[in-house]
Coordinates of C-alpha atoms and ligand atoms in Angstrom, one line a residue:
X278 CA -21.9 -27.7 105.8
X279 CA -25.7 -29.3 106.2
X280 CA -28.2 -26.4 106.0
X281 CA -31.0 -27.6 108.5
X282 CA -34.8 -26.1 107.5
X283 CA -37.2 -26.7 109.7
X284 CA -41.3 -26.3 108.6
X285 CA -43.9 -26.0 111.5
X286 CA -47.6 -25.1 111.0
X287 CA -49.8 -23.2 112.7
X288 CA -53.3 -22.1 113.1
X289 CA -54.5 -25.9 111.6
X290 CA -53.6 -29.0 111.1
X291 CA -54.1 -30.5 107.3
X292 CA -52.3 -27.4 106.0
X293 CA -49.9 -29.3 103.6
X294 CA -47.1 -29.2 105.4
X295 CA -45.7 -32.2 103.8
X296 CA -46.8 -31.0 100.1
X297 CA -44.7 -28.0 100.8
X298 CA -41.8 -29.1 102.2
X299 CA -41.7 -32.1 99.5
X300 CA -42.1 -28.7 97.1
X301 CA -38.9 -26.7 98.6
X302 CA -37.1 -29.9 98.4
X303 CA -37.9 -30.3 94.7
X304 CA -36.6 -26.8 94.6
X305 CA -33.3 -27.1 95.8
X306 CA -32.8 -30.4 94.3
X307 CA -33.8 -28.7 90.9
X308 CA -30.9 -26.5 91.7
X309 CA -28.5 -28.7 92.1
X310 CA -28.5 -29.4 95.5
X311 CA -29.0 -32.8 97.4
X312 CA -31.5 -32.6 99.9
X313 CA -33.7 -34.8 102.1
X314 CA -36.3 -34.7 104.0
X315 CA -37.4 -35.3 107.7
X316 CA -40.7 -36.3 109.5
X317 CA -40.9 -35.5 113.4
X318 CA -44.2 -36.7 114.5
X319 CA -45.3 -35.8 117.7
X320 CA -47.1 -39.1 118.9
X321 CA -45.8 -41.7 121.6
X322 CA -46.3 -44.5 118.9
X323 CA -43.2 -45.9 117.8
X324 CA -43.8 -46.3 114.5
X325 CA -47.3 -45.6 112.5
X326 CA -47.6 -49.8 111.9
X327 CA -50.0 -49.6 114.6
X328 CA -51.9 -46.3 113.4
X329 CA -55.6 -47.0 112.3
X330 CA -56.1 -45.7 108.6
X331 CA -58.9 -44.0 109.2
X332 CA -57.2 -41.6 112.0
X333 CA -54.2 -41.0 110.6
X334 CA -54.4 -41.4 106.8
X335 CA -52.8 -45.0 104.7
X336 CA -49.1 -46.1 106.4
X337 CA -46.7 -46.0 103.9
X338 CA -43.8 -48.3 103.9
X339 CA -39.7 -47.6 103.6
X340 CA -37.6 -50.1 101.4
X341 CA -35.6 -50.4 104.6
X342 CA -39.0 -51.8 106.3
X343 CA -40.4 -48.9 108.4
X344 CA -43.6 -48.0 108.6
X345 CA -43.9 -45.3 108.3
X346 CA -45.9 -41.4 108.3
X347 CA -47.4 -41.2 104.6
X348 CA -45.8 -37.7 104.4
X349 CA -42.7 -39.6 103.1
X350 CA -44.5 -40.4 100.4
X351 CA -45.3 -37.2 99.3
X352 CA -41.6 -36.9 99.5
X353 CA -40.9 -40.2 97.9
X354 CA -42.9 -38.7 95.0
X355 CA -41.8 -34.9 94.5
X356 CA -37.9 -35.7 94.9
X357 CA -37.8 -39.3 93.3
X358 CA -35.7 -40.2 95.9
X359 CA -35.4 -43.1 98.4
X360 CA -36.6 -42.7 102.0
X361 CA -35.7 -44.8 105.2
X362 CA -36.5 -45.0 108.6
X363 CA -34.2 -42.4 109.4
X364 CA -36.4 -39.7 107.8
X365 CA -39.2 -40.5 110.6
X366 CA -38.8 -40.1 114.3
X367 CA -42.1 -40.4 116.7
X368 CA -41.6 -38.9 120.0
X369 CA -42.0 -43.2 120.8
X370 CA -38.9 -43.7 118.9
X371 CA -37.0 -41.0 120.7
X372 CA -38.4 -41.9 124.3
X373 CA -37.6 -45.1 124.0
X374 CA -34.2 -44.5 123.0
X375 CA -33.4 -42.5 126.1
X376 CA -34.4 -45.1 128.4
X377 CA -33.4 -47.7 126.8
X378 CA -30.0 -45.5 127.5
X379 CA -31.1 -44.8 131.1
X380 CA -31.7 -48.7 131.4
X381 CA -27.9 -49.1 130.2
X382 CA -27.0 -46.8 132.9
X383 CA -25.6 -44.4 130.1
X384 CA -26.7 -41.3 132.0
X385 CA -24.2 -42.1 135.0
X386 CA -27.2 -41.0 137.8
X387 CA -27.9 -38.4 136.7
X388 CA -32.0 -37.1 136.6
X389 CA -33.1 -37.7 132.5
X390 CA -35.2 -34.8 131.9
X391 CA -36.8 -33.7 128.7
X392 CA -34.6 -31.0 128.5
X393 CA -31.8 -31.4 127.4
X394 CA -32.0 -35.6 127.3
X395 CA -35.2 -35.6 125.4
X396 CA -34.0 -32.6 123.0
X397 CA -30.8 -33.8 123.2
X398 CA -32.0 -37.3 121.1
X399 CA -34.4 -35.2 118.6
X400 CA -31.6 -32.9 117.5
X401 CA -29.0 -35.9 117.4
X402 CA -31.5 -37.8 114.9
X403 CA -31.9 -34.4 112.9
X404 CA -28.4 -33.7 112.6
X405 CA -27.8 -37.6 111.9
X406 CA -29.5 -37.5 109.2
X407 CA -27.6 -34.5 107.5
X408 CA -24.3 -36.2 108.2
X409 CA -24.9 -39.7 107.2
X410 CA -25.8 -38.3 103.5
X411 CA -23.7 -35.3 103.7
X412 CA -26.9 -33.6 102.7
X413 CA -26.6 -29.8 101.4
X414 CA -30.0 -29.3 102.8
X415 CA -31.9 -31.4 105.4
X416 CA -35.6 -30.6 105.2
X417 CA -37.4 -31.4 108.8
X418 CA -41.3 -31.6 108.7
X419 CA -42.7 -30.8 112.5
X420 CA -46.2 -32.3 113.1
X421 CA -49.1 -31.2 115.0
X422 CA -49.5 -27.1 115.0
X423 CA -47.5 -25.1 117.4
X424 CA -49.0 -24.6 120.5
X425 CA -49.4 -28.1 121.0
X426 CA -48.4 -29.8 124.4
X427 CA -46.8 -32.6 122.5
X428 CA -44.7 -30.6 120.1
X429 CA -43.1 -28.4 122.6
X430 CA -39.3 -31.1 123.1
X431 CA -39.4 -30.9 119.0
X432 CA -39.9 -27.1 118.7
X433 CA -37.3 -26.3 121.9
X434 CA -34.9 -28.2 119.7
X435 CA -35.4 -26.0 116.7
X436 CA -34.2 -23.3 119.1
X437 CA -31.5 -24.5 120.4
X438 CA -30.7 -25.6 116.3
X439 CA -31.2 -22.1 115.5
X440 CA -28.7 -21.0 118.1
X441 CA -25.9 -23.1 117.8
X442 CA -26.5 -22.8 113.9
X443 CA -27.1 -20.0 113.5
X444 CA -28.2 -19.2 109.5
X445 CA -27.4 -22.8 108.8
X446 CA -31.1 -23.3 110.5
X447 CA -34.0 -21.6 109.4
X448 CA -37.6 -22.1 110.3
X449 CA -40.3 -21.6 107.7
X450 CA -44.0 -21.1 109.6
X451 CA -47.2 -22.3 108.0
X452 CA -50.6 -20.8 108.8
X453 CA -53.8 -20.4 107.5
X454 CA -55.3 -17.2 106.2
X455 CA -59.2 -17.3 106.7
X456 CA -61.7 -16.1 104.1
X457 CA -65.1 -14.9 105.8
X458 CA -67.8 -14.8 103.6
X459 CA -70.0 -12.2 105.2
X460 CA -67.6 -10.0 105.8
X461 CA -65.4 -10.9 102.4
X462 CA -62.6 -10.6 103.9
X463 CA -59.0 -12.8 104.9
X464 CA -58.0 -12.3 107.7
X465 CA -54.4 -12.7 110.0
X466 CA -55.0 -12.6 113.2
X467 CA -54.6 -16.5 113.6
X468 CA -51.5 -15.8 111.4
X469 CA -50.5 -13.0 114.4
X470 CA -51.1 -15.6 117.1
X471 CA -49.5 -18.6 116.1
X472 CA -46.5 -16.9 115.5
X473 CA -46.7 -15.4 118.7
X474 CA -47.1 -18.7 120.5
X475 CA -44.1 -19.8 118.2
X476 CA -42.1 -17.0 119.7
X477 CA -43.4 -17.5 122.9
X478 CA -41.7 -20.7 122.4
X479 CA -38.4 -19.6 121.6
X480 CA -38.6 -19.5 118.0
X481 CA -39.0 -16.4 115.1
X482 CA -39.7 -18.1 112.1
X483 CA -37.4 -16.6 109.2
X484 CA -40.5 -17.5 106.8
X485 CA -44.4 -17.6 106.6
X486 CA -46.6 -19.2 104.3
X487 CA -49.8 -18.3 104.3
X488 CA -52.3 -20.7 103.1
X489 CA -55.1 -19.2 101.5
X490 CA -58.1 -19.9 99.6
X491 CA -57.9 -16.3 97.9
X492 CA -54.9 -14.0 96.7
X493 CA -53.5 -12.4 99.2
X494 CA -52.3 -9.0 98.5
X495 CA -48.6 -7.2 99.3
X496 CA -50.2 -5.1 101.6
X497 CA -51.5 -7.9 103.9
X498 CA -48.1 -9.8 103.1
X499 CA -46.3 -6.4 104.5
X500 CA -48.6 -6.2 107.9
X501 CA -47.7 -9.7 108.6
X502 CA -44.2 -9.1 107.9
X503 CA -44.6 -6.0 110.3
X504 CA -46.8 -8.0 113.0
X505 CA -44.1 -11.2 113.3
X506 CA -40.9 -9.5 112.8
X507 CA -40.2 -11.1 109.2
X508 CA -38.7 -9.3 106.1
X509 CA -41.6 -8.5 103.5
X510 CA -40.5 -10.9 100.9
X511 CA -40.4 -13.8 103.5
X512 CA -44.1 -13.7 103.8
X513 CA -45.2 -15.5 101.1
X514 CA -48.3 -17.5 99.9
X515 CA -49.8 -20.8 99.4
X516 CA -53.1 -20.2 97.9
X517 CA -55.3 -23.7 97.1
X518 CA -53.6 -25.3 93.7
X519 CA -56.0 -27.5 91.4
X520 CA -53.1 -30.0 92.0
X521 CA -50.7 -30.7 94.5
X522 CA -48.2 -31.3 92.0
X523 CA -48.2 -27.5 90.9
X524 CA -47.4 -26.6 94.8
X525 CA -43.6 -26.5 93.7
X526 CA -43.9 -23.9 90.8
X527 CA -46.4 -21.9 92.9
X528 CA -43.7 -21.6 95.2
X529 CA -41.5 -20.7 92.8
X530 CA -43.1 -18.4 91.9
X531 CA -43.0 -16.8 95.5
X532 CA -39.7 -17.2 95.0
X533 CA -39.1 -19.5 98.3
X534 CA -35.9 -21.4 97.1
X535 CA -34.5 -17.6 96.5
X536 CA -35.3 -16.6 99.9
X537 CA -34.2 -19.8 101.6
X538 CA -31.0 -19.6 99.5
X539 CA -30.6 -16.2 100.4
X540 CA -30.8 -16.7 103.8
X541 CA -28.6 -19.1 104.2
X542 CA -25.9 -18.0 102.7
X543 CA -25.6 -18.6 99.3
X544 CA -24.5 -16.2 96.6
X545 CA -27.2 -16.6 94.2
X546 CA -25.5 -15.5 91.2
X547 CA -23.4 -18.5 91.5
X548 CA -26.7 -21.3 92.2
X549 CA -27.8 -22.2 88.8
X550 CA -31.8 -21.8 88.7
X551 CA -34.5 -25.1 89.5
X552 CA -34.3 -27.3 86.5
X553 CA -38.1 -28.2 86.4
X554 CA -38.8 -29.2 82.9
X555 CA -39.6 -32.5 83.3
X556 CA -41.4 -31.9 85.8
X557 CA -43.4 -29.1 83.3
X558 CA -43.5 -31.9 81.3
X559 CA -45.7 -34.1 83.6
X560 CA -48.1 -31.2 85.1
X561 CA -48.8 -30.5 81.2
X562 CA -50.2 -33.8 80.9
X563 CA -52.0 -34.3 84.1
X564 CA -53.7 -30.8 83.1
X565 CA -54.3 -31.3 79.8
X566 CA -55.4 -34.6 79.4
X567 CA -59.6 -34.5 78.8
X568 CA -59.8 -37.8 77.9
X569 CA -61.3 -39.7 80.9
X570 CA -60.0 -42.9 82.6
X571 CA -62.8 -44.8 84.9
X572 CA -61.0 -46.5 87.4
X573 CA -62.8 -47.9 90.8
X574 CA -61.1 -48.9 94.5
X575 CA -62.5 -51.2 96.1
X576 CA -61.6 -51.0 99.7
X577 CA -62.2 -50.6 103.1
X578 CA -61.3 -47.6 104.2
X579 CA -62.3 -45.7 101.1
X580 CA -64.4 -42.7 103.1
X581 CA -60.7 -41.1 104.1
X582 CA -59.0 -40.1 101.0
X583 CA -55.8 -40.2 103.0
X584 CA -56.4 -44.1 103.6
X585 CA -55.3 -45.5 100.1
X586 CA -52.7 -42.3 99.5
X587 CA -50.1 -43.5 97.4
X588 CA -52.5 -45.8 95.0
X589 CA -54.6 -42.5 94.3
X590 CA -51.1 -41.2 93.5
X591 CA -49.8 -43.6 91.5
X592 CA -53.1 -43.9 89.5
X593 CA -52.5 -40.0 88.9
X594 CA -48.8 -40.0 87.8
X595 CA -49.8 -43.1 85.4
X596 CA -53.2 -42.0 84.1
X597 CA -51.2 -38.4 83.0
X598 CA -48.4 -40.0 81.2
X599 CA -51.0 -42.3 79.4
X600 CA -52.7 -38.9 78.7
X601 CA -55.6 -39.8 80.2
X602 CA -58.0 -37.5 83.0
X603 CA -58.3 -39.6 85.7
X604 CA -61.9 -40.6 87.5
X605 CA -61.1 -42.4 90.6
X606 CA -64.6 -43.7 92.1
X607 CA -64.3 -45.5 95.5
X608 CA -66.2 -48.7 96.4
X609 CA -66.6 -49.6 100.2
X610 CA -65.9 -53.4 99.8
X611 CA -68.6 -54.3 102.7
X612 CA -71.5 -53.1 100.8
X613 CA -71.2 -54.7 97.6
X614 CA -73.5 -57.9 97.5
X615 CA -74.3 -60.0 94.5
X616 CA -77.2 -57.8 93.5
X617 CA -75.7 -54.7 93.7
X618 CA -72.3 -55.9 92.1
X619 CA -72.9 -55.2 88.5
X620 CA -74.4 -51.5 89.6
X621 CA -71.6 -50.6 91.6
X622 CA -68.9 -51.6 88.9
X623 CA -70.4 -51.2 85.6
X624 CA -68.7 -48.8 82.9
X625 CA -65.3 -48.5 84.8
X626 CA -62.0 -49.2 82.3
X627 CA -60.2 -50.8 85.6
X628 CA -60.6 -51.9 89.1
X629 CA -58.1 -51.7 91.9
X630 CA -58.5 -54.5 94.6
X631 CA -56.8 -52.4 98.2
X632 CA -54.8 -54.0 100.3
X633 CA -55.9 -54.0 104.1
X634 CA -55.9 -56.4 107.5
X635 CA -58.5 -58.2 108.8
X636 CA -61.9 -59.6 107.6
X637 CA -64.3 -56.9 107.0
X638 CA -65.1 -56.2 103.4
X639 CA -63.5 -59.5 101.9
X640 CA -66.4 -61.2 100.5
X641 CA -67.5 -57.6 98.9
X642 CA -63.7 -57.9 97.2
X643 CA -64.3 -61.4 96.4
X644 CA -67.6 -60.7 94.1
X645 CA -65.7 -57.4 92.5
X646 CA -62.8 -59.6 91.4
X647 CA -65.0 -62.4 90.0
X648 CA -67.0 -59.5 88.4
X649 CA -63.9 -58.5 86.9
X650 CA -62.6 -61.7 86.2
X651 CA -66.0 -62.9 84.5
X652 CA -66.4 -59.7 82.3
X653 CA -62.6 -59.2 81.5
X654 CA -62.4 -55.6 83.2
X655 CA -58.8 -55.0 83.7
X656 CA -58.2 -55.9 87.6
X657 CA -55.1 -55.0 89.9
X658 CA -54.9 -56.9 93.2
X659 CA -52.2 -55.4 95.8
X660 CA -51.5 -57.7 98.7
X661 CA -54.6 -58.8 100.3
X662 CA -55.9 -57.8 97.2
X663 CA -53.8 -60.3 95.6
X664 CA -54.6 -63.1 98.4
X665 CA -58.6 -61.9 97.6
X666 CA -57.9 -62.4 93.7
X667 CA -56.6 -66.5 94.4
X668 CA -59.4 -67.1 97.1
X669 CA -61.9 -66.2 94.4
X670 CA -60.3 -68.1 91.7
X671 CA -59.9 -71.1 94.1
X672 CA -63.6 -70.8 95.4
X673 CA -65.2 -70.2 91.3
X674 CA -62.8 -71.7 89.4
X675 CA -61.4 -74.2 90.9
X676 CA -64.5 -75.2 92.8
X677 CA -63.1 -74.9 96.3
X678 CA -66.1 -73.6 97.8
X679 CA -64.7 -72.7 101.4
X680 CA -61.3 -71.6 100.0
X681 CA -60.3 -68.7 102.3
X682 CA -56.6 -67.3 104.0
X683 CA -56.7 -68.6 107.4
X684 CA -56.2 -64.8 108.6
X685 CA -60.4 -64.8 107.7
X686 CA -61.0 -68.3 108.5
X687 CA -59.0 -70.2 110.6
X688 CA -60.6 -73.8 109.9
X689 CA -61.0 -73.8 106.5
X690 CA -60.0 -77.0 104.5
X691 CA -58.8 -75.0 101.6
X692 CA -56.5 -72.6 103.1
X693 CA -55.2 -70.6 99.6
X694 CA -53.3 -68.0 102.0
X695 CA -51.5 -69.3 105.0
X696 CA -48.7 -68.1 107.8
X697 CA -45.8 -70.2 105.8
X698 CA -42.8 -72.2 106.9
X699 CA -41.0 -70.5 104.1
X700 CA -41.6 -67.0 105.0
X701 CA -39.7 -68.0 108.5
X702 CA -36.4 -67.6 106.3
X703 CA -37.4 -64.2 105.4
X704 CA -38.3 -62.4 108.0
X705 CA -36.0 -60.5 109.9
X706 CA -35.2 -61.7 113.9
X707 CA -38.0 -61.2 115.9
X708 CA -40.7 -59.4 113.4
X709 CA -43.6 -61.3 112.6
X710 CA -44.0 -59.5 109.2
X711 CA -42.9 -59.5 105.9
X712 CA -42.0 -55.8 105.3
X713 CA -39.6 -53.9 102.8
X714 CA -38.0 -54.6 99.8
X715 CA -38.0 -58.2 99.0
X716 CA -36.1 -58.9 95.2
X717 CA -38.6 -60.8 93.0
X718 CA -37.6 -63.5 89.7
X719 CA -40.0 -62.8 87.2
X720 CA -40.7 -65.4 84.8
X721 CA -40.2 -64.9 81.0
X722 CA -43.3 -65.1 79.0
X723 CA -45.5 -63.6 81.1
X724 CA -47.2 -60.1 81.8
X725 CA -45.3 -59.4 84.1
X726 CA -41.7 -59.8 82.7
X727 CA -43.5 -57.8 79.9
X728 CA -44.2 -55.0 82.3
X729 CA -41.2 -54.9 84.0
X730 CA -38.9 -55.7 81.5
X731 CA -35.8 -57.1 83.4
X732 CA -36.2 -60.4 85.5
X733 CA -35.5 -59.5 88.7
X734 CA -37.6 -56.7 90.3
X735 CA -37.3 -55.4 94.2
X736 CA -40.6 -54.3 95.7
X737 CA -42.1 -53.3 99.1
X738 CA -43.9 -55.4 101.3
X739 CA -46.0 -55.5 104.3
X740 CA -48.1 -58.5 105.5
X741 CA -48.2 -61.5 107.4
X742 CA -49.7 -63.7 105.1
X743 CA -48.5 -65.6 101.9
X744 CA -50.0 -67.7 98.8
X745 CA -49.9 -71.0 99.6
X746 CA -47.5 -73.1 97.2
X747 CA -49.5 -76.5 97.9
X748 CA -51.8 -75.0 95.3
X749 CA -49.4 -73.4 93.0
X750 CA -49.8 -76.5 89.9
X751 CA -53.1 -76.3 90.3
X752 CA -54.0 -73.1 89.5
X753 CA -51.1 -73.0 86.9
X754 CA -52.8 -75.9 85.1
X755 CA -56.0 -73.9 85.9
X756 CA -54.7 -70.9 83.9
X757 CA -53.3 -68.6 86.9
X758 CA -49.7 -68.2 86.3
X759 CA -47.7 -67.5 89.0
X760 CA -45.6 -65.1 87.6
X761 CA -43.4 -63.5 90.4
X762 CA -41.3 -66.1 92.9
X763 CA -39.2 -64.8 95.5
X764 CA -35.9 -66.8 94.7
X765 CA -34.5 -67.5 98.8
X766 CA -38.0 -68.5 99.9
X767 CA -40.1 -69.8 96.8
X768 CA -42.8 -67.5 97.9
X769 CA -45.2 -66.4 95.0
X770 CA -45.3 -62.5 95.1
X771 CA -47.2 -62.4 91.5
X772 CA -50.5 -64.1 89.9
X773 CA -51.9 -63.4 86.8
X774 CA -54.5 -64.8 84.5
X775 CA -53.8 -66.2 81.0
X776 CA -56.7 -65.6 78.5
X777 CA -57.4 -62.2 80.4
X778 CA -56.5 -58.5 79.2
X779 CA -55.1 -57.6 82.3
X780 CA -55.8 -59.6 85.8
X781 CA -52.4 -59.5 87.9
X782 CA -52.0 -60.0 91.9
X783 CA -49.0 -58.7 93.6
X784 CA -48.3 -59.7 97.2
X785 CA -46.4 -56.5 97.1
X786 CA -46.9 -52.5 97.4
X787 CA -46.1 -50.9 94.2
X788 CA -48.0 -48.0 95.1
X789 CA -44.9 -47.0 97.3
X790 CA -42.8 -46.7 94.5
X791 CA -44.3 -44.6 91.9
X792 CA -43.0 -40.9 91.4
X793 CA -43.8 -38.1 89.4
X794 CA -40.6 -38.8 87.5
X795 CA -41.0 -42.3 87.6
X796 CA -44.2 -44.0 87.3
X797 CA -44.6 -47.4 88.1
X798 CA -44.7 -49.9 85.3
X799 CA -47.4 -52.0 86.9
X800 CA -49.8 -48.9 86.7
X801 CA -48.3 -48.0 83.7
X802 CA -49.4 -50.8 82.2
X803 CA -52.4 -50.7 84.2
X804 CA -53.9 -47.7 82.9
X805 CA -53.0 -48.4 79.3
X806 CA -54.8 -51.7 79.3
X807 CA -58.2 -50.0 80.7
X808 CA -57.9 -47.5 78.1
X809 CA -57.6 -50.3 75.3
X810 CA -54.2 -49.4 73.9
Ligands
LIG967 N1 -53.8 -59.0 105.8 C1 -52.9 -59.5 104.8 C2 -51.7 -60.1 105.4 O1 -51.3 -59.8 106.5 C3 -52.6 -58.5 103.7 C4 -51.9 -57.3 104.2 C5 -51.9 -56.1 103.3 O2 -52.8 -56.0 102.4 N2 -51.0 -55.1 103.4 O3 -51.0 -60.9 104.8

């Protein structure tokens, strides 16, 4: 039987929801148990393609193609275990299922009403999820903070879950415990009220989390248990970790896989404890290494740190097993000019080129990459970072002076990137981009088979816009290899330069594949390069 847990927040948004209930899957998984996890996002868009970066943090792609909330990243990374579209629902999605319904005349009159049609869809795509995996435990992730107009269908759900479940459902609440300097002291009472409005709602939470700057003592953990009707060792807390990857052993240490074990219904003599050495084995490293790393992003969205998520992340995982302390500086592509070029890049090990849409900030990309290029600094492109890496060897090397993609500039006479024929064959019915895991041949003899070290690779994609293959023997004979062909369409999903330490494109996102467990080669290799090893 599938042991639903549902986490809501309260108080504030930004609380870490995700980090904790990637952490509590962790957990369990350690245990033994297999476990998944579940966004519910309370927004009318059906999918976060269409969500600016800057508002909602970087979308983060499925190998199944969704786009997706970049909270399944963070679970991605914790549990080293695939996502897919199922483990996101948008109040878009589940809207426009039911009409879509209604339209087929599935209802048979009668009035569609959010409750029970509308709750009736978010608990079917909850409980889906448990069944097609025969999951142990299903982890669902509630956005928004409870209170919220938006998140009322989702939370009515986990009511009517908790009563038809009964303790196969549990909800664990997450608030935030305020410190106030003048007075110096943390205080509850936003604690007392969210729970309220939670109950208000239908709902006792069976756990709270208190997220807190400072310790929190048993005697503030017991008067919460007292105020909101929850058993003292339920109240637990999440106080600010100099990582987010030591979020699972703090909550360990609060004993929140006990509890939740407990209250669901497991003997705990007979659940062997969370296996988290290698895990151990990777936070030693990230907090030991002193060594520094210099690495810079240059991007477009680099003032949210949420924007370029996953590449900070993977940066992290590989810059730890390389032993090195990473120092992530962030360029905002627009401002670099040729006179501040130099300034802005100078004494870094590596740059990272960002992906990203539209035109802003290219021709600041263009001069870091021939900076790079020039001065044999170790330079990762990822998708329109790749497409910015052959644009600038088109326009400086190969003397194309108007080279461009045709997304920046629709006339050029050099168009380097194009909307091709090929990728027709590719896509799937209807879409208009390339998105998902696409398999990739690599070619022997080259950086990239090196890195890789198997000849065919699968990697995630997302864009509209390809290398164009009517320049592919030129810039071979030029010295740009293209390295990475995708076999059914002859697209090129890999440049690199000969003759350079370490200058690769990929049209892909390998940033959506590295986990703590598994670091991604390409960084891997990456990192050790800017280091000189
Ligand atoms: N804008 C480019 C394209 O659509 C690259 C997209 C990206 O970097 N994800 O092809």
């Amino acid at each position: 039987m599938t042991k639903y847990i549902f986490v809501t927040g309260g108080v504030a948004s930004s609380l870490g929801k995700g980090i904790l209930a990637a952490s509590l899957g962790k957990l369990l998984q350690a245990r033994g148990f297999s476990v998944t996890n579940q966004k519910l996002d309370p927004y009318v868009n059906v999918d976060s393609g269409t969500l600016n970066p800057y508002e909602h943090g970087e979308c983060y792609v499925t190998v199944d193609g969704h786009e997706a909330d970049l909270d399944l990243g963070h679970y991605e990374r914790f549990m080293n275990v695939e996502m897919h579209k199922v483990n996101n629902i948008t109040t878009g999605r589940i809207y426009r299922n039911v009409i879509e319904r209604e339209r087929r005349g599935d209802f048979l009159g009668k009035t569609v009403q959010v409750i029970p049609h509308i709750t009736d869809e978010i608990k079917r795509n909850v409980k889906a999820l448990g069944m097609q995996g025969n999951y142990d435990f299903v982890i669902t992730e509630i956005g928004g903070t409870v209170g919220d107009i938006e998140s009322l269908p989702y939370i009515e759900s986990v009511r009517q879950m908790k009563w038809e479940l009964g303790r196969d459902c549990l909800c664990i609440h997450l608030t935030y415990v305020p410190f106030l300097s003048a007075a110096k002291e943390l205080k509850t009472k936003p604690t007392q009220h969210s729970v309220k409005a939670l109950q208000q709602e239908g709902v006792q939470p069976d756990i709270i989390i208190l997220r807190t700057e400072h310790e929190i003592s048993q005697e503030m953990k017991r008067k919460v248990a007292l105020f909101c009707n929850v058993e003292a060792d339920s109240v637990m807390q999440s106080v600010d970790a100099s990582s987010i990857y030591r979020v699972p052993l703090n909550m360990q240490a609060e004993r929140l896989d006990e509890i939740v074990l407990r209250k669901t219904g497991f003997d705990l003599a007979k659940v062997p404890s969370a296996d988290m050495h290698d895990w151990n084995g990777f936070l030693e490293k990230l907090e030991s290494a002193t060594e520094e790393v210099k690495i810079t992003l240059v991007g477009k969205y680099v003032q949210l740190q949420d924007a370029y998520k996953s590449i900070r992340e993977s940066l992290t995982h590989a810059a730890a097993y390389n032993h090195r302390k990473l120092i992530l500086n962030t360029v905002l592509s627009d401002t670099l000019t040729d006179s501040n070029v130099v300034e802005s890049l100078k004494e870094q090990d590596g740059i990272i080129i960002a992906p990203g849409f539209g035109n802003r900030g290219v021709e600041g990309k263009l001069r870091a990459i021939r900076y790079a290029r020039e001065n044999n600094i170790p330079c990762l492109g990822i998708c329109m970072g790749m497409q910015a890496m052959a644009i600038e060897f088109a326009r400086n090397v190969l003397g194309y002076k108007d080279a461009n993609s045709t997304e920046f500039n629709e006339m050029t006479t050099h168009n380097i990137v194009d909307m091709m024929e090929e990728q027709k064959t590719l896509l799937n019915k209807g879409g208009t981009m390339r998105i998902g895991a696409y398999p990739c041949q690599l070619k022997p003899q080259s950086l990239a088979f090196e890195v890789y070290r198997k000849p065919l690779i699968y990697e995630r994609h997302r864009h509209r816009y390809e290398f164009n293959n009517k320049y592919r023997d030129e810039f071979e004979k030029a010295g740009m290899l293209c390295s990475g062909i995708n076999h059914d369409s002859d697209l090129v999903e890999i440049i690199e330069l000969k003759n350079h330490p370490f200058f690769v494109g990929v049209q892909f996102h390998p940033e959506y594949s590295s986990t703590v467990l598994n670091p991604h080669p390409l960084f891997m290799k990456f990192i050790q390069v800017a280091v000189g090893k």
